Amino acid sequence: MKAEIIAVGTELLLGQIVNTNAQFLSQKLAGLGIDVYFQTVVGDNSERLRQAIEIGRSRADLLVFTGGLGPTQDDLTKDVLAEFLKRKLLIHEPSMEQIEEMFSSRGIHMVESNRRQALMIEGCEPLENTTGLAVGNGLTADGTHYLLLPGPPREMKPMMDGAAEMWLRSVLGEADPLYSRVLKFAGIGESNLEAKLLDLIDAQVDPTIAPYAKEGEVAIRVSTKAASLIDADRKIDDTVAKIKERIGEFLYAEQDITIEEEIVRLLRASGRKLASAESCSGGLFAELITNVPGSSGEYVGGVVTYTNMMKHHLLSIPLSQLEGEGAPGAISDSTAALMAERVRNLSDADYGVSLTGVAGPSESEGKPVGLVYVAIAERGKPTVVHTLNLRGGRSMIRLRAVKSALYRLWLALQAQ
């Protein structure tokens, strides 16, 4: 079954609210074995909504509407669809009783327009709204299925998880659900990853391979339809094995987690501790690590030594290392190494990670924007420094530097 999601509301077109409903519904429908091929956003205009219905009906078996079921005159979804299908609008009495009871219990006068929320299209199956007032509708006409859901997520999601899902299952019969596995990679860019897998992607039929970049990392979603999880795993395992042969060295997780989450897990499993010293990244490394719940057990802390004096006072790095003619400077491999070693010693951690460089917008110490040094100091081992030449704006350079530092730390933890 092919589906199209039609979100109704001028506020969506104006960017006043974000259409989070589409993401939820796409995931939900995929789990039911329904392919979402199109998503449409249309304003509160009867003619444009009618056009969206006409187009949607021509290319999808199921149209899922969100929004436009409320009490005001610009809530047009039921009106326009009923007119399009040449069906009457009727009052769903249980919903009407619920609306009247709500106003009565609060001592509020109910205006006539509130009756609109109890309207249903003739011949539909009314879908109970357990968290609001507008009744949902599920109906089939001329071979096309129509599902009408309220717009507010707090109403739409419970209805979709409850009455709407039951209705969809009744019209679907038996359908194989969609199963997916997410592979997460670090230390490799999206274009390079795709180049190494291009023949697999071009030849894909089932399972499908979809690469995408997210927050300085790259992910691949391997998906298939199957009668059971066991059947899906068998199909997906074969494709994953081929991917690992090509780029397994960059694969840090076979689930949708961040690399910092995996690092905290590895630290916890090995009973090791981590500390950090940052300059150009301004505390972003510490922020990402501490965003992981429970990371306080593995991350002992860090310092942001943005200026030379702070590097000197907090990390005891000699000023002769940082300033003066012939000095390596704050932006150097030797300073990065000292920062990592000193913060590790200061905190008695097993790993010290440091970042120092030029995030921009202009050069510093005569060194170019994007030059960043990342050092990993591990207890009992020589300190390793990595030189990065990054591109992008200031924020992107900082994020890419931190993600690279996390990848290098992940490699070190893998070597244990």
Coordinates of C-alpha atoms in Angstrom, one line a residue:
M1 CA 0.0 0.0 0.0
K2 CA 1.3 3.4 -1.0
A3 CA 0.5 6.4 1.3
E4 CA 0.6 10.1 1.2
I5 CA 0.6 12.3 4.3
I6 CA -1.3 15.6 3.9
A7 CA -0.7 18.1 6.7
V8 CA -3.3 20.8 6.7
G9 CA -2.6 24.2 8.3
T10 CA -1.4 27.6 7.1
E11 CA 0.8 27.9 10.2
L12 CA 2.9 25.0 8.9
L13 CA 3.5 26.8 5.6
L14 CA 4.5 30.0 7.5
G15 CA 7.0 28.1 9.6
Q16 CA 5.2 29.0 12.8
I17 CA 5.2 25.4 13.9
V18 CA 7.3 22.4 12.8
N19 CA 5.6 19.5 11.2
T20 CA 6.7 16.8 13.6
N21 CA 3.5 14.8 12.8
A22 CA 4.9 13.7 9.5
Q23 CA 8.0 12.1 11.0
F24 CA 5.9 10.2 13.6
L25 CA 3.4 9.1 11.0
S26 CA 6.1 8.0 8.5
Q27 CA 7.7 5.8 11.1
K28 CA 4.3 4.4 12.3
L29 CA 3.1 3.6 8.8
A30 CA 6.4 1.9 7.9
G31 CA 6.0 -0.3 10.9
L32 CA 2.6 -1.4 9.5
G33 CA 4.1 -2.2 6.1
I34 CA 2.8 0.9 4.4
D35 CA 5.1 2.8 2.1
V36 CA 5.0 6.6 2.4
Y37 CA 5.8 8.0 -1.0
F38 CA 4.7 11.6 -0.6
Q39 CA 4.3 14.3 2.0
T40 CA 2.2 17.4 1.3
V41 CA 1.6 20.5 3.3
V42 CA -1.4 22.6 2.3
G43 CA -2.9 25.8 3.9
D44 CA -6.4 26.3 5.2
N45 CA -7.8 26.9 1.8
S46 CA -10.7 24.7 0.4
E47 CA -9.6 24.9 -3.2
R48 CA -6.0 24.1 -2.6
L49 CA -7.0 21.3 -0.2
R50 CA -9.3 19.8 -2.9
Q51 CA -6.4 19.9 -5.3
A52 CA -4.2 18.1 -2.8
I53 CA -6.8 15.4 -2.4
E54 CA -7.2 15.0 -6.2
I55 CA -3.4 14.7 -6.7
G56 CA -3.0 12.4 -3.7
R57 CA -5.8 10.1 -4.8
S58 CA -4.1 9.7 -8.2
R59 CA -0.8 8.4 -6.8
A60 CA -1.5 6.8 -3.4
D61 CA -3.8 4.1 -2.0
L62 CA -4.0 5.8 1.5
L63 CA -4.3 9.5 2.2
V64 CA -3.5 10.4 5.9
F65 CA -4.6 13.9 6.9
T66 CA -3.5 15.7 10.0
G67 CA -5.1 19.0 11.1
G68 CA -8.3 20.8 10.1
L69 CA -10.6 19.0 12.4
G70 CA -11.2 21.7 14.9
P71 CA -14.1 24.0 15.7
T72 CA -13.3 27.1 13.6
Q73 CA -14.3 28.0 10.1
D74 CA -10.8 27.5 8.7
D75 CA -10.8 23.8 9.9
L76 CA -11.9 22.5 6.5
T77 CA -10.6 18.9 6.2
K78 CA -13.8 17.1 6.8
D79 CA -15.9 19.6 4.8
V80 CA -13.7 19.5 1.8
L81 CA -13.3 15.7 1.7
A82 CA -17.0 15.1 2.2
E83 CA -17.8 17.4 -0.6
F84 CA -15.1 15.8 -2.8
L85 CA -16.6 12.4 -2.1
K86 CA -20.2 13.7 -2.4
R87 CA -21.0 12.5 1.1
K88 CA -22.9 14.1 3.9
L89 CA -21.5 15.3 7.2
L90 CA -23.2 13.7 10.2
I91 CA -22.9 14.3 14.0
H92 CA -21.2 11.5 15.9
E93 CA -23.4 11.5 18.9
P94 CA -20.9 9.9 21.4
S95 CA -18.4 12.7 20.5
M96 CA -21.1 15.3 20.8
E97 CA -22.0 14.1 24.2
Q98 CA -18.3 14.2 25.3
I99 CA -18.0 17.8 24.0
E100 CA -21.2 18.9 25.8
E101 CA -20.1 17.2 29.0
M102 CA -16.7 18.9 28.9
F103 CA -18.2 22.4 28.6
S104 CA -20.9 21.6 31.2
S105 CA -18.4 20.3 33.8
R106 CA -16.3 23.4 33.5
G107 CA -19.3 25.8 33.6
I108 CA -18.4 27.2 30.2
H109 CA -21.0 28.1 27.6
M110 CA -20.5 26.0 24.4
V111 CA -20.8 28.0 21.2
E112 CA -22.3 26.3 18.2
S113 CA -19.1 26.0 16.3
N114 CA -17.8 23.4 18.8
R115 CA -20.3 21.0 17.3
R116 CA -18.0 20.9 14.2
Q117 CA -15.5 18.7 16.2
A118 CA -18.1 15.9 16.4
L119 CA -18.7 15.8 12.6
M120 CA -18.0 12.7 10.7
I121 CA -18.2 11.9 7.0
E122 CA -21.1 9.6 6.0
G123 CA -20.0 6.0 5.9
C124 CA -16.8 6.4 7.9
E125 CA -15.6 4.7 11.0
P126 CA -15.4 7.2 13.8
L127 CA -12.1 7.1 15.6
E128 CA -12.1 8.0 19.3
N129 CA -10.1 10.9 20.5
T130 CA -9.0 10.1 24.0
T131 CA -7.0 13.3 24.6
G132 CA -9.1 15.9 22.8
L133 CA -12.5 16.6 21.3
A134 CA -12.3 16.3 17.5
V135 CA -13.3 12.8 16.4
G136 CA -11.1 11.1 13.8
N137 CA -12.4 9.5 10.6
G138 CA -11.4 6.4 8.7
L139 CA -13.2 5.6 5.4
T140 CA -12.7 3.9 2.0
A141 CA -14.2 5.3 -1.2
D142 CA -13.6 4.1 -4.8
G143 CA -10.6 2.0 -3.8
T144 CA -8.8 4.8 -1.8
H145 CA -8.5 4.9 1.9
Y146 CA -8.8 8.1 3.9
L147 CA -7.6 8.6 7.4
L148 CA -8.4 11.9 9.2
L149 CA -6.4 12.7 12.3
P150 CA -6.3 15.8 14.5
G151 CA -3.4 18.2 14.2
P152 CA -2.1 18.7 17.8
P153 CA 0.5 15.9 18.4
R154 CA -0.9 15.2 21.9
E155 CA -4.2 14.2 20.2
M156 CA -2.9 12.8 17.0
K157 CA -0.3 10.3 18.4
P158 CA -2.7 8.6 20.9
M159 CA -5.4 8.3 18.2
M160 CA -2.9 6.9 15.7
D161 CA -1.5 4.4 18.3
G162 CA -5.1 3.4 19.2
A163 CA -8.2 3.6 17.0
A164 CA -6.5 4.6 13.8
E165 CA -4.0 1.7 13.9
M166 CA -6.8 -0.7 14.5
W167 CA -8.7 0.7 11.5
L168 CA -5.7 0.5 9.3
R169 CA -5.0 -3.1 10.2
S170 CA -8.6 -3.9 9.3
V171 CA -8.2 -2.5 5.8
L172 CA -4.7 -3.8 5.3
G173 CA -5.3 -7.4 6.1
E174 CA -2.0 -9.2 6.4
A175 CA 1.0 -7.0 5.4
D176 CA 4.7 -7.5 6.1
P177 CA 6.0 -4.7 8.3
L178 CA 9.2 -2.7 7.5
Y179 CA 12.3 -3.6 9.6
S180 CA 15.4 -1.4 9.7
R181 CA 18.8 -1.5 11.2
V182 CA 20.9 1.6 11.6
L183 CA 24.7 1.5 11.2
K184 CA 26.6 4.5 12.6
F185 CA 30.0 5.6 11.3
A186 CA 32.6 8.1 12.4
G187 CA 35.9 9.2 10.8
I188 CA 34.6 9.1 7.3
G189 CA 32.6 11.6 5.3
E190 CA 29.3 11.0 3.6
S191 CA 30.6 11.3 0.0
N192 CA 33.6 9.0 0.7
L193 CA 31.3 6.4 2.4
E194 CA 28.9 6.5 -0.5
A195 CA 31.7 6.1 -3.0
K196 CA 32.9 2.9 -1.3
L197 CA 29.4 1.5 -1.4
L198 CA 28.2 2.9 -4.7
D199 CA 27.8 -0.5 -6.5
L200 CA 25.8 -1.9 -3.5
I201 CA 23.6 1.2 -3.5
D202 CA 23.0 1.1 -7.2
A203 CA 22.1 -2.6 -7.2
Q204 CA 19.9 -2.4 -4.2
V205 CA 16.5 -4.0 -4.4
D206 CA 15.8 -5.7 -1.1
P207 CA 17.1 -4.8 1.4
T208 CA 17.5 -1.1 0.6
I209 CA 20.6 0.9 1.6
A210 CA 20.1 4.6 2.5
P211 CA 23.1 6.7 3.7
Y212 CA 22.6 10.0 5.4
A213 CA 24.7 12.5 7.4
K214 CA 23.8 13.8 10.8
E215 CA 25.6 16.0 13.3
G216 CA 29.1 15.3 12.1
E217 CA 28.5 11.6 11.7
V218 CA 27.3 9.3 8.9
A219 CA 24.6 6.7 9.1
I220 CA 23.3 3.9 6.9
R221 CA 19.8 2.6 7.2
V222 CA 19.3 -1.0 5.9
S223 CA 15.6 -1.8 5.5
T224 CA 13.5 -4.7 4.4
K225 CA 10.0 -6.0 4.6
A226 CA 9.6 -9.4 6.1
A227 CA 7.0 -11.6 7.9
S228 CA 9.0 -11.7 11.1
L229 CA 12.0 -10.2 12.8
I230 CA 13.9 -13.4 12.3
D231 CA 13.4 -13.3 8.5
A232 CA 14.3 -9.6 8.4
D233 CA 17.5 -10.2 10.4
R234 CA 18.6 -12.9 8.0
K235 CA 18.1 -10.6 5.0
I236 CA 19.7 -7.6 6.7
D237 CA 22.7 -9.5 8.1
D238 CA 23.9 -10.4 4.6
T239 CA 23.8 -6.8 3.4
V240 CA 25.5 -5.6 6.6
A241 CA 28.3 -8.1 6.2
K242 CA 29.0 -6.7 2.7
I243 CA 29.1 -3.1 4.1
K244 CA 31.4 -4.1 6.9
E245 CA 33.8 -5.6 4.4
R246 CA 34.2 -2.2 2.8
I247 CA 34.0 0.3 5.7
G248 CA 33.9 -1.8 8.9
E249 CA 36.8 0.1 10.4
F250 CA 34.6 3.2 10.7
L251 CA 31.6 1.4 12.1
Y252 CA 31.1 2.2 15.8
A253 CA 27.5 0.9 16.4
E254 CA 24.8 -1.1 14.8
Q255 CA 22.1 1.0 16.4
D256 CA 21.0 4.6 16.2
I257 CA 23.2 6.1 19.0
T258 CA 25.8 8.8 19.0
I259 CA 29.5 8.1 19.2
E260 CA 29.7 9.8 22.6
E261 CA 27.1 7.3 23.9
E262 CA 29.2 4.4 22.6
I263 CA 32.3 6.0 24.2
V264 CA 30.7 6.2 27.6
R265 CA 29.5 2.6 27.3
L266 CA 33.0 1.4 26.5
L267 CA 34.5 3.4 29.3
R268 CA 32.0 2.0 31.7
A269 CA 32.6 -1.6 30.5
S270 CA 36.4 -1.2 31.0
G271 CA 36.1 0.8 34.3
R272 CA 38.2 3.6 32.9
K273 CA 37.9 7.4 33.3
L274 CA 38.1 10.4 30.9
A275 CA 39.1 14.0 31.3
S276 CA 39.4 16.8 28.7
A277 CA 41.1 20.1 28.0
E278 CA 39.7 22.3 25.3
S279 CA 40.6 25.6 23.6
C280 CA 39.1 26.2 20.2
S281 CA 36.1 23.8 20.8
G282 CA 35.1 26.0 23.8
G283 CA 33.7 23.1 25.9
L284 CA 31.7 21.4 23.1
F285 CA 33.5 18.1 23.8
A286 CA 32.5 18.2 27.4
E287 CA 29.0 19.1 26.5
L288 CA 28.5 16.2 24.2
I289 CA 29.9 13.7 26.7
T290 CA 27.9 15.1 29.6
N291 CA 24.7 15.0 27.4
V292 CA 24.9 11.2 27.8
P293 CA 22.9 10.2 30.9
G294 CA 25.0 8.7 33.6
S295 CA 28.3 9.9 32.1
S296 CA 29.4 11.3 35.5
G297 CA 30.6 7.8 36.3
E298 CA 33.1 7.9 33.5
Y299 CA 33.8 11.5 32.8
V300 CA 35.6 13.1 35.7
G301 CA 35.6 16.6 34.2
G302 CA 37.4 19.1 31.9
V303 CA 38.7 22.6 31.5
V304 CA 38.3 25.2 28.8
T305 CA 41.6 27.0 28.6
Y306 CA 40.7 29.5 25.9
T307 CA 43.6 31.9 26.5
N308 CA 47.3 31.3 27.0
M309 CA 47.1 32.5 30.6
M310 CA 44.5 29.9 31.4
K311 CA 46.6 27.2 29.8
H312 CA 49.5 28.3 31.9
H313 CA 47.6 28.7 35.2
L314 CA 45.3 25.7 35.0
L315 CA 47.4 23.2 33.1
S316 CA 50.9 24.5 34.0
I317 CA 52.0 24.9 30.4
P318 CA 55.1 27.1 30.3
L319 CA 54.6 30.5 28.8
S320 CA 57.8 29.8 26.8
Q321 CA 55.8 27.1 25.1
L322 CA 52.9 29.4 24.2
E323 CA 54.4 32.8 23.5
G324 CA 57.5 34.5 22.3
E325 CA 59.7 34.3 19.2
G326 CA 60.4 30.7 18.3
A327 CA 57.7 29.3 20.6
P328 CA 55.5 26.5 19.2
G329 CA 52.5 28.5 20.2
A330 CA 49.1 27.5 21.6
I331 CA 48.1 26.1 18.2
S332 CA 50.7 23.3 17.9
D333 CA 51.0 19.6 18.2
S334 CA 53.3 19.9 21.2
T335 CA 50.8 22.2 23.1
A336 CA 48.0 19.8 22.3
A337 CA 50.1 16.9 23.7
L338 CA 50.8 18.9 26.9
M339 CA 47.2 19.8 27.4
A340 CA 46.1 16.2 27.2
E341 CA 48.8 14.9 29.5
R342 CA 48.4 17.7 32.1
V343 CA 44.6 17.3 32.3
R344 CA 45.0 13.5 32.6
N345 CA 47.5 13.8 35.4
L346 CA 45.5 16.6 37.1
S347 CA 42.4 14.4 37.2
D348 CA 44.1 11.0 37.5
A349 CA 42.0 9.8 34.6
D350 CA 42.9 7.0 32.2
Y351 CA 42.4 9.2 29.2
G352 CA 43.1 12.9 28.6
V353 CA 41.7 14.4 25.4
S354 CA 42.7 17.9 24.2
L355 CA 41.7 20.2 21.3
T356 CA 43.5 23.3 20.2
G357 CA 43.3 25.1 16.9
V358 CA 41.7 27.8 14.8
A359 CA 37.9 27.7 14.4
G360 CA 37.8 31.1 12.7
P361 CA 36.7 33.5 11.4
S362 CA 40.3 34.6 11.0
E363 CA 43.8 33.2 11.3
S364 CA 45.5 33.0 14.7
E365 CA 49.2 32.9 15.3
G366 CA 49.6 33.0 11.5
K367 CA 47.9 29.7 11.2
P368 CA 45.0 29.0 8.9
V369 CA 41.3 28.6 9.8
G370 CA 40.5 24.9 10.2
L371 CA 43.8 23.8 11.5
V372 CA 43.1 21.8 14.7
Y373 CA 45.3 19.5 16.8
V374 CA 43.6 16.7 18.8
A375 CA 45.7 14.8 21.3
I376 CA 44.9 11.5 23.2
A377 CA 46.9 10.9 26.3
E378 CA 46.4 7.3 27.6
R379 CA 47.8 6.1 30.9
G380 CA 50.9 4.1 30.3
K381 CA 51.2 4.8 26.6
P382 CA 52.8 7.5 24.5
T383 CA 50.6 10.5 23.7
V384 CA 49.2 10.6 20.1
V385 CA 48.5 13.9 18.3
H386 CA 46.3 14.1 15.2
T387 CA 46.5 17.1 12.8
L388 CA 43.2 18.1 11.2
N389 CA 42.6 20.5 8.3
L390 CA 38.9 21.2 8.5
R391 CA 36.5 23.2 6.3
G392 CA 33.3 25.0 7.0
G393 CA 32.1 27.9 9.2
R394 CA 33.2 28.4 12.8
S395 CA 30.4 26.2 14.3
M396 CA 31.0 23.4 11.8
I397 CA 34.8 23.4 12.4
R398 CA 34.2 23.1 16.1
L399 CA 31.7 20.3 15.7
R400 CA 33.9 18.4 13.2
A401 CA 36.9 18.8 15.5
V402 CA 35.1 17.4 18.5
K403 CA 33.6 14.5 16.4
S404 CA 37.1 13.7 15.2
A405 CA 38.4 13.7 18.7
L406 CA 35.6 11.4 19.8
Y407 CA 36.4 9.0 16.9
R408 CA 40.1 9.0 17.8
L409 CA 39.2 8.2 21.4
W410 CA 36.9 5.5 20.2
L411 CA 39.8 3.9 18.3
A412 CA 41.9 4.0 21.4
L413 CA 39.2 2.3 23.4
Q414 CA 38.8 -0.3 20.7
A415 CA 42.5 -1.2 21.0
Q416 CA 42.0 -2.3 24.7

